[in-house]
Amino acid sequence: MNQLTQAEQEVFALAIDGHSISEIQNLLHKEESTIKNQRKSILKKLNTESMTEAVQQFQNLHQEPSKKLIRIS
């Protein structure tokens, strides 16, 4: 996420939380075209085809590692 601008990070964080373009627009008080352009830039930078794919990729990278059972002899 470091390659994203601050504004793109805000948009992406809201997308991760499941917000639609219109909800993001209202929350950030930005034009729809601005949000769409930022989403387009996010997809390009993350090399993904859709926001759903980008969110899934992010979630896969940031999942808590599964806790391993420690066997004590």
PDB file of C-alpha atoms in Angstrom:
ATOM      1  CA  MET A   1       0.000   0.000   0.000  1.00  0.00           C
ATOM      2  CA  ASN A   2       3.002   2.292   0.231  1.00  0.00           C
ATOM      3  CA  GLN A   3       2.791   3.034  -3.497  1.00  0.00           C
ATOM      4  CA  LEU A   4      -0.687   4.538  -3.044  1.00  0.00           C
ATOM      5  CA  THR A   5      -1.158   8.233  -2.357  1.00  0.00           C
ATOM      6  CA  GLN A   6      -2.830   9.298   0.889  1.00  0.00           C
ATOM      7  CA  ALA A   7      -6.088   9.969  -0.964  1.00  0.00           C
ATOM      8  CA  GLU A   8      -5.938   6.548  -2.671  1.00  0.00           C
ATOM      9  CA  GLN A   9      -5.278   4.883   0.669  1.00  0.00           C
ATOM     10  CA  GLU A  10      -8.401   6.520   2.114  1.00  0.00           C
ATOM     11  CA  VAL A  11     -10.507   5.340  -0.835  1.00  0.00           C
ATOM     12  CA  PHE A  12      -9.037   1.833  -0.678  1.00  0.00           C
ATOM     13  CA  ALA A  13      -9.573   1.566   3.085  1.00  0.00           C
ATOM     14  CA  LEU A  14     -13.242   2.446   2.612  1.00  0.00           C
ATOM     15  CA  ALA A  15     -13.515  -0.061  -0.246  1.00  0.00           C
ATOM     16  CA  ILE A  16     -12.003  -2.729   2.021  1.00  0.00           C
ATOM     17  CA  ASP A  17     -14.721  -1.886   4.554  1.00  0.00           C
ATOM     18  CA  GLY A  18     -17.294  -2.561   1.820  1.00  0.00           C
ATOM     19  CA  HIS A  19     -18.357   0.973   0.940  1.00  0.00           C
ATOM     20  CA  SER A  20     -19.713   1.715  -2.533  1.00  0.00           C
ATOM     21  CA  ILE A  21     -18.470   4.530  -4.760  1.00  0.00           C
ATOM     22  CA  SER A  22     -21.400   6.759  -3.754  1.00  0.00           C
ATOM     23  CA  GLU A  23     -20.819   6.042  -0.048  1.00  0.00           C
ATOM     24  CA  ILE A  24     -17.111   6.840  -0.417  1.00  0.00           C
ATOM     25  CA  GLN A  25     -18.030  10.003  -2.282  1.00  0.00           C
ATOM     26  CA  ASN A  26     -20.294  11.121   0.554  1.00  0.00           C
ATOM     27  CA  LEU A  27     -17.834  10.178   3.306  1.00  0.00           C
ATOM     28  CA  LEU A  28     -14.878  11.956   1.702  1.00  0.00           C
ATOM     29  CA  HIS A  29     -16.904  14.857   0.211  1.00  0.00           C
ATOM     30  CA  LYS A  30     -15.403  14.308  -3.241  1.00  0.00           C
ATOM     31  CA  GLU A  31     -16.836  14.171  -6.746  1.00  0.00           C
ATOM     32  CA  GLU A  32     -17.793  10.776  -8.163  1.00  0.00           C
ATOM     33  CA  SER A  33     -15.290  11.243 -10.992  1.00  0.00           C
ATOM     34  CA  THR A  34     -12.505  11.826  -8.436  1.00  0.00           C
ATOM     35  CA  ILE A  35     -13.347   8.616  -6.588  1.00  0.00           C
ATOM     36  CA  LYS A  36     -13.523   6.656  -9.852  1.00  0.00           C
ATOM     37  CA  ASN A  37     -10.166   8.056 -10.978  1.00  0.00           C
ATOM     38  CA  GLN A  38      -8.571   7.165  -7.652  1.00  0.00           C
ATOM     39  CA  ARG A  39     -10.017   3.646  -7.822  1.00  0.00           C
ATOM     40  CA  LYS A  40      -8.680   3.293 -11.376  1.00  0.00           C
ATOM     41  CA  SER A  41      -5.239   4.382 -10.184  1.00  0.00           C
ATOM     42  CA  ILE A  42      -5.389   1.906  -7.272  1.00  0.00           C
ATOM     43  CA  LEU A  43      -6.192  -0.960  -9.644  1.00  0.00           C
ATOM     44  CA  LYS A  44      -3.309  -0.007 -11.931  1.00  0.00           C
ATOM     45  CA  LYS A  45      -0.815   0.287  -9.068  1.00  0.00           C
ATOM     46  CA  LEU A  46      -1.929  -3.018  -7.519  1.00  0.00           C
ATOM     47  CA  ASN A  47      -2.047  -4.695 -10.945  1.00  0.00           C
ATOM     48  CA  THR A  48      -5.611  -5.946 -10.499  1.00  0.00           C
ATOM     49  CA  GLU A  49      -8.664  -6.031 -12.764  1.00  0.00           C
ATOM     50  CA  SER A  50     -11.304  -5.036 -10.203  1.00  0.00           C
ATOM     51  CA  MET A  51     -11.673  -3.483  -6.780  1.00  0.00           C
ATOM     52  CA  THR A  52     -13.009  -6.816  -5.518  1.00  0.00           C
ATOM     53  CA  GLU A  53      -9.782  -8.491  -6.647  1.00  0.00           C
ATOM     54  CA  ALA A  54      -7.685  -5.725  -5.063  1.00  0.00           C
ATOM     55  CA  VAL A  55      -9.536  -6.042  -1.739  1.00  0.00           C
ATOM     56  CA  GLN A  56      -9.199  -9.833  -1.800  1.00  0.00           C
ATOM     57  CA  GLN A  57      -5.474  -9.547  -2.569  1.00  0.00           C
ATOM     58  CA  PHE A  58      -5.032  -7.124   0.338  1.00  0.00           C
ATOM     59  CA  GLN A  59      -6.960  -9.369   2.726  1.00  0.00           C
ATOM     60  CA  ASN A  60      -4.925 -12.411   1.686  1.00  0.00           C
ATOM     61  CA  LEU A  61      -1.681 -10.548   2.393  1.00  0.00           C
ATOM     62  CA  HIS A  62      -2.822  -9.277   5.782  1.00  0.00           C
ATOM     63  CA  GLN A  63      -4.511 -12.309   7.290  1.00  0.00           C
ATOM     64  CA  GLU A  64      -3.464 -13.320  10.750  1.00  0.00           C
ATOM     65  CA  PRO A  65      -1.176 -16.323  10.494  1.00  0.00           C
ATOM     66  CA  SER A  66      -2.897 -19.419  11.741  1.00  0.00           C
ATOM     67  CA  LYS A  67      -1.862 -20.373  15.221  1.00  0.00           C
ATOM     68  CA  LYS A  68       0.165 -23.505  15.248  1.00  0.00           C
ATOM     69  CA  LEU A  69      -0.169 -26.064  17.937  1.00  0.00           C
ATOM     70  CA  ILE A  70       3.022 -26.593  19.852  1.00  0.00           C
ATOM     71  CA  ARG A  71       3.652 -30.140  20.774  1.00  0.00           C
ATOM     72  CA  ILE A  72       5.350 -30.537  24.125  1.00  0.00           C
ATOM     73  CA  SER A  73       6.926 -33.895  24.857  1.00  0.00           C
TER      74      SER A  73
END
